[in-house]
C-alpha cells in the first residue's frame, strides 16, 4: 500500500498530500490523463467519493464540442441543477 508522510502509512478519505491536495484529486488528475488512451474505471468506496472524483476529473479535461449534443440531452432529462449537466 502507498505511504504518505503523516498518514500513518495508509491512504484514506482524509489523506492530504503536502500543500493540502486531497488524494482523490491526485488520482482524478491521473485518471483524466489516462482517458486519452481510452476508457478508465475508477473504483471508490462511497457515492460522495464518486461524485467528488468525477467532478475533479472534469476539471482536468478540456471542453469537447462533440459532447454538446449529450450535454443538451442531460440538461433536458436531468434538469440544469443536476451535477452532470454542468460538466
Coordinates of N, CA, C and O in Angstrom, one line a residue:
X1 N 0.8 -1.2 0.0 CA 0.0 0.0 0.0 C 0.9 1.2 0.0 O 1.9 1.3 0.6
X2 N 0.5 2.3 -0.7 CA 1.2 3.5 -0.8 C 1.3 4.2 0.6 O 0.4 4.1 1.4
X3 N 2.4 4.9 0.8 CA 2.6 5.6 2.1 C 2.6 7.1 1.8 O 3.2 7.5 0.9
X4 N 2.0 7.8 2.7 CA 2.0 9.2 2.6 C 2.6 9.8 4.0 O 2.1 9.4 5.0
X5 N 3.5 10.7 3.9 CA 4.1 11.3 5.1 C 2.9 11.8 6.0 O 2.0 12.5 5.5
X6 N 2.9 11.5 7.3 CA 1.9 12.0 8.2 C 0.6 11.2 8.2 O -0.3 11.6 8.9
X7 N 0.5 10.2 7.4 CA -0.8 9.5 7.3 C -0.8 8.2 8.0 O -1.7 7.4 7.9
X8 N 0.3 7.9 8.7 CA 0.4 6.6 9.4 C 0.7 5.5 8.3 O 0.5 4.3 8.6
X9 N 1.1 5.8 7.1 CA 1.4 4.9 6.1 C 0.2 4.3 5.3 O 0.3 3.4 4.6
X10 N -1.0 4.9 5.5 CA -2.2 4.5 4.8 C -2.9 5.6 4.1 O -3.0 6.7 4.7
X11 N -3.5 5.3 3.0 CA -4.4 6.3 2.3 C -5.7 6.1 2.9 O -6.2 5.0 3.2
X12 N -6.4 7.2 3.0 CA -7.8 7.2 3.5 C -8.5 8.4 3.0 O -7.9 9.3 2.3
X13 N -9.8 8.6 3.3 CA -10.6 9.7 2.8 C -10.1 11.0 3.3 O -10.3 12.0 2.6
X14 N -9.3 11.1 4.3 CA -8.8 12.3 4.9 C -7.3 12.6 4.5 O -6.7 13.6 4.9
X15 N -6.7 11.7 3.8 CA -5.3 11.8 3.4 C -5.2 13.0 2.5 O -5.9 13.3 1.6
X16 N -4.2 13.8 2.9 CA -3.9 15.0 2.1 C -2.4 15.0 1.8 O -1.6 14.6 2.7
X17 N -2.0 15.4 0.6 CA -0.6 15.5 0.2 C -0.1 16.9 0.7 O -0.9 17.7 1.0
X18 N 1.2 17.0 0.7 CA 1.7 18.4 1.1 C 1.1 19.4 0.2 O 0.9 19.2 -1.0
X19 N 0.7 20.5 0.8 CA 0.0 21.6 0.1 C -1.5 21.5 0.2 O -2.2 22.3 -0.3
X20 N -2.0 20.4 0.9 CA -3.4 20.3 1.2 C -4.2 19.8 0.0 O -5.4 19.9 0.0
X21 N -3.6 19.1 -0.9 CA -4.3 18.5 -2.0 C -4.9 17.1 -1.6 O -4.1 16.2 -1.1
X22 N -6.2 16.9 -1.7 CA -6.8 15.6 -1.3 C -6.4 14.6 -2.3 O -6.2 14.8 -3.5
X23 N -6.2 13.3 -1.8 CA -5.7 12.3 -2.6 C -6.6 12.0 -3.8 O -6.1 11.7 -4.9
X24 N -7.9 12.1 -3.6 CA -8.8 11.8 -4.8 C -8.5 12.8 -5.9 O -8.7 12.4 -7.1
X25 N -8.1 14.0 -5.6 CA -7.8 15.0 -6.7 C -6.6 14.5 -7.5 O -6.5 14.7 -8.7
X26 N -5.6 14.0 -6.8 CA -4.4 13.5 -7.5 C -4.8 12.3 -8.4 O -4.4 12.2 -9.5
X27 N -5.6 11.3 -7.8 CA -6.0 10.2 -8.6 C -6.9 10.6 -9.8 O -6.8 10.1 -10.9
X28 N -7.7 11.6 -9.6 CA -8.6 12.1 -10.6 C -7.8 12.7 -11.8 O -8.1 12.5 -12.9
X29 N -6.7 13.5 -11.4 CA -5.9 14.1 -12.4 C -5.2 13.0 -13.3 O -5.1 13.0 -14.5
X30 N -4.8 11.9 -12.6 CA -4.2 10.8 -13.3 C -5.2 10.1 -14.2 O -4.9 9.7 -15.3
X31 N -6.4 9.9 -13.7 CA -7.5 9.3 -14.5 C -7.8 10.1 -15.7 O -8.0 9.6 -16.8
X32 N -7.8 11.4 -15.5 CA -8.1 12.3 -16.7 C -7.0 12.2 -17.7 O -7.4 12.2 -18.9
X33 N -5.8 12.1 -17.3 CA -4.7 11.9 -18.3 C -4.8 10.6 -19.0 O -4.6 10.5 -20.2
X34 N -5.3 9.5 -18.3 CA -5.4 8.2 -18.9 C -6.5 8.1 -20.0 O -6.5 7.3 -20.8
X35 N -7.5 9.0 -19.9 CA -8.6 9.0 -20.8 C -8.2 9.2 -22.3 O -8.9 8.8 -23.2
X36 N -7.0 9.8 -22.4 CA -6.5 10.0 -23.8 C -6.3 8.6 -24.5 O -6.3 8.5 -25.7
X37 N -6.0 7.6 -23.7 CA -5.8 6.3 -24.2 C -7.0 5.4 -24.3 O -7.0 4.3 -24.8
X38 N -8.1 5.9 -23.8 CA -9.4 5.1 -23.8 C -10.2 5.2 -22.5 O -10.0 6.2 -21.8
X39 N -11.0 4.3 -22.2 CA -11.8 4.3 -21.1 C -11.0 4.1 -19.8 O -10.0 3.4 -19.8
X40 N -11.5 4.6 -18.7 CA -10.9 4.5 -17.4 C -11.9 4.1 -16.4 O -13.0 4.6 -16.4
X41 N -11.6 3.1 -15.6 CA -12.5 2.6 -14.5 C -11.8 3.0 -13.2 O -10.7 2.6 -12.9
X42 N -12.5 3.8 -12.4 CA -12.0 4.2 -11.1 C -13.0 3.7 -10.0 O -14.2 4.0 -10.0
X43 N -12.5 2.9 -9.1 CA -13.3 2.4 -8.0 C -13.1 3.2 -6.8 O -12.0 3.4 -6.3
X44 N -14.2 3.6 -6.2 CA -14.2 4.4 -4.9 C -15.2 3.7 -3.9 O -16.0 2.9 -4.3
X45 N -15.1 4.1 -2.7 CA -15.9 3.5 -1.6 C -17.2 4.0 -1.4 O -18.1 3.3 -0.8
X46 N -17.5 5.3 -1.8 CA -18.8 5.9 -1.5 C -19.4 6.7 -2.6 O -18.6 7.0 -3.6
X47 N -20.6 7.0 -2.6 CA -21.2 7.8 -3.6 C -20.6 9.2 -3.6 O -20.4 9.8 -4.7
X48 N -20.4 9.7 -2.4 CA -19.8 11.0 -2.3 C -18.4 11.1 -2.9 O -18.0 12.0 -3.7
X49 N -17.6 10.0 -2.7 CA -16.3 9.9 -3.3 C -16.4 9.8 -4.8 O -15.5 10.4 -5.5
X50 N -17.3 9.1 -5.3 CA -17.5 9.0 -6.7 C -17.9 10.4 -7.3 O -17.3 10.8 -8.4
X51 N -18.8 11.1 -6.7 CA -19.1 12.4 -7.1 C -17.9 13.4 -7.1 O -17.7 14.1 -8.1
X52 N -17.2 13.4 -6.0 CA -16.1 14.3 -5.9 C -15.0 13.9 -6.9 O -14.4 14.8 -7.5
X53 N -14.7 12.6 -7.1 CA -13.7 12.2 -8.1 C -14.2 12.6 -9.5 O -13.4 13.1 -10.3
X54 N -15.4 12.4 -9.8 CA -16.0 12.7 -11.2 C -15.8 14.2 -11.4 O -15.4 14.6 -12.5
X55 N -16.2 15.0 -10.4 CA -16.1 16.5 -10.6 C -14.6 16.9 -10.7 O -14.3 17.8 -11.6
X56 N -13.7 16.3 -10.0 CA -12.3 16.6 -10.1 C -11.8 16.2 -11.5 O -10.9 16.9 -12.0
X57 N -12.2 15.1 -12.0 CA -11.8 14.6 -13.3 C -12.2 15.7 -14.4 O -11.4 16.0 -15.3
X58 N -13.5 16.1 -14.3 CA -14.0 17.1 -15.3 C -13.2 18.4 -15.3 O -13.0 19.0 -16.3
X59 N -12.7 18.7 -14.1 CA -11.9 20.0 -14.0 C -10.5 19.8 -14.7 O -9.9 20.8 -15.1
X60 N -10.1 18.6 -14.9 CA -8.8 18.3 -15.6 C -8.9 18.2 -17.1 O -7.9 18.1 -17.8
X61 N -10.2 18.0 -17.6 CA -10.4 17.7 -19.0 C -10.8 19.0 -19.8 O -11.5 19.8 -19.3
X62 N -10.3 19.1 -21.0 CA -10.8 20.2 -21.8 C -12.2 20.0 -22.3 O -12.7 18.9 -22.3
X63 N -12.9 21.1 -22.6 CA -14.2 21.0 -23.2 C -14.2 20.4 -24.5 O -13.2 20.6 -25.3
X64 N -15.2 19.6 -24.8 CA -15.3 18.9 -26.1 C -16.5 19.2 -26.8 O -17.6 18.8 -26.4
X65 N -16.4 20.0 -27.9 CA -17.6 20.4 -28.7 C -18.4 19.2 -29.2 O -19.7 19.4 -29.2
X66 N -17.8 18.1 -29.4 CA -18.6 16.9 -29.9 C -19.5 16.4 -28.8 O -20.4 15.6 -29.1
X67 N -19.3 16.8 -27.6 CA -20.2 16.3 -26.5 C -21.4 17.3 -26.3 O -22.2 17.0 -25.4
X68 N -21.5 18.3 -27.1 CA -22.6 19.3 -26.9 C -24.0 18.6 -27.0 O -24.9 19.0 -26.2
X69 N -24.2 17.7 -27.9 CA -25.5 17.0 -28.0 C -25.8 16.3 -26.7 O -27.0 16.3 -26.2
X70 N -24.9 15.6 -26.2 CA -25.1 14.8 -24.9 C -25.4 15.8 -23.8 O -26.2 15.6 -23.0
X71 N -24.6 16.9 -23.7 CA -24.9 17.9 -22.7 C -26.3 18.5 -22.8 O -26.9 18.6 -21.7
X72 N -26.8 18.7 -24.0 CA -28.1 19.2 -24.1 C -29.2 18.2 -23.7 O -30.2 18.5 -23.0
X73 N -28.9 16.9 -24.0 CA -29.8 15.8 -23.6 C -29.8 15.7 -22.1 O -30.9 15.6 -21.5
X74 N -28.7 15.8 -21.4 CA -28.6 15.7 -20.0 C -29.4 16.9 -19.3 O -30.1 16.7 -18.3
X75 N -29.2 18.1 -19.9 CA -29.9 19.2 -19.4 C -31.4 19.0 -19.5 O -32.1 19.3 -18.5
X76 N -31.9 18.5 -20.6 CA -33.3 18.3 -20.8 C -33.8 17.2 -19.9 O -34.9 17.3 -19.4
X77 N -33.1 16.1 -19.7 CA -33.5 15.0 -19.0 C -33.4 15.1 -17.5 O -34.3 14.8 -16.7
X78 N -32.2 15.7 -17.0 CA -31.9 15.7 -15.6 C -32.2 17.1 -15.0 O -32.3 17.2 -13.8
X79 N -32.3 18.1 -15.8 CA -32.5 19.5 -15.3 C -31.2 20.2 -15.1 O -30.1 19.5 -15.0
X80 N -31.2 21.5 -15.2 CA -30.0 22.3 -15.2 C -29.3 22.3 -13.8 O -28.1 22.6 -13.8
X81 N -29.9 21.9 -12.8 CA -29.3 21.9 -11.4 C -28.6 20.6 -11.1 O -27.8 20.5 -10.1
X82 N -28.7 19.5 -12.0 CA -28.0 18.3 -11.7 C -26.5 18.4 -11.9 O -26.1 19.1 -12.9
X83 N -25.7 17.8 -11.1 CA -24.2 18.0 -11.2 C -23.7 17.5 -12.6 O -22.7 18.1 -13.0
X84 N -24.3 16.5 -13.2 CA -23.7 16.1 -14.5 C -24.0 17.1 -15.6 O -23.2 17.2 -16.6
X85 N -25.1 17.8 -15.5 CA -25.5 18.7 -16.6 C -24.4 19.8 -16.8 O -24.2 20.1 -18.0
X86 N -23.8 20.3 -15.8 CA -23.0 21.5 -16.0 C -21.6 21.1 -16.4 O -20.7 21.9 -16.6
X87 N -21.3 19.8 -16.7 CA -19.9 19.4 -17.0 C -19.8 19.0 -18.4 O -20.3 18.6 -19.2

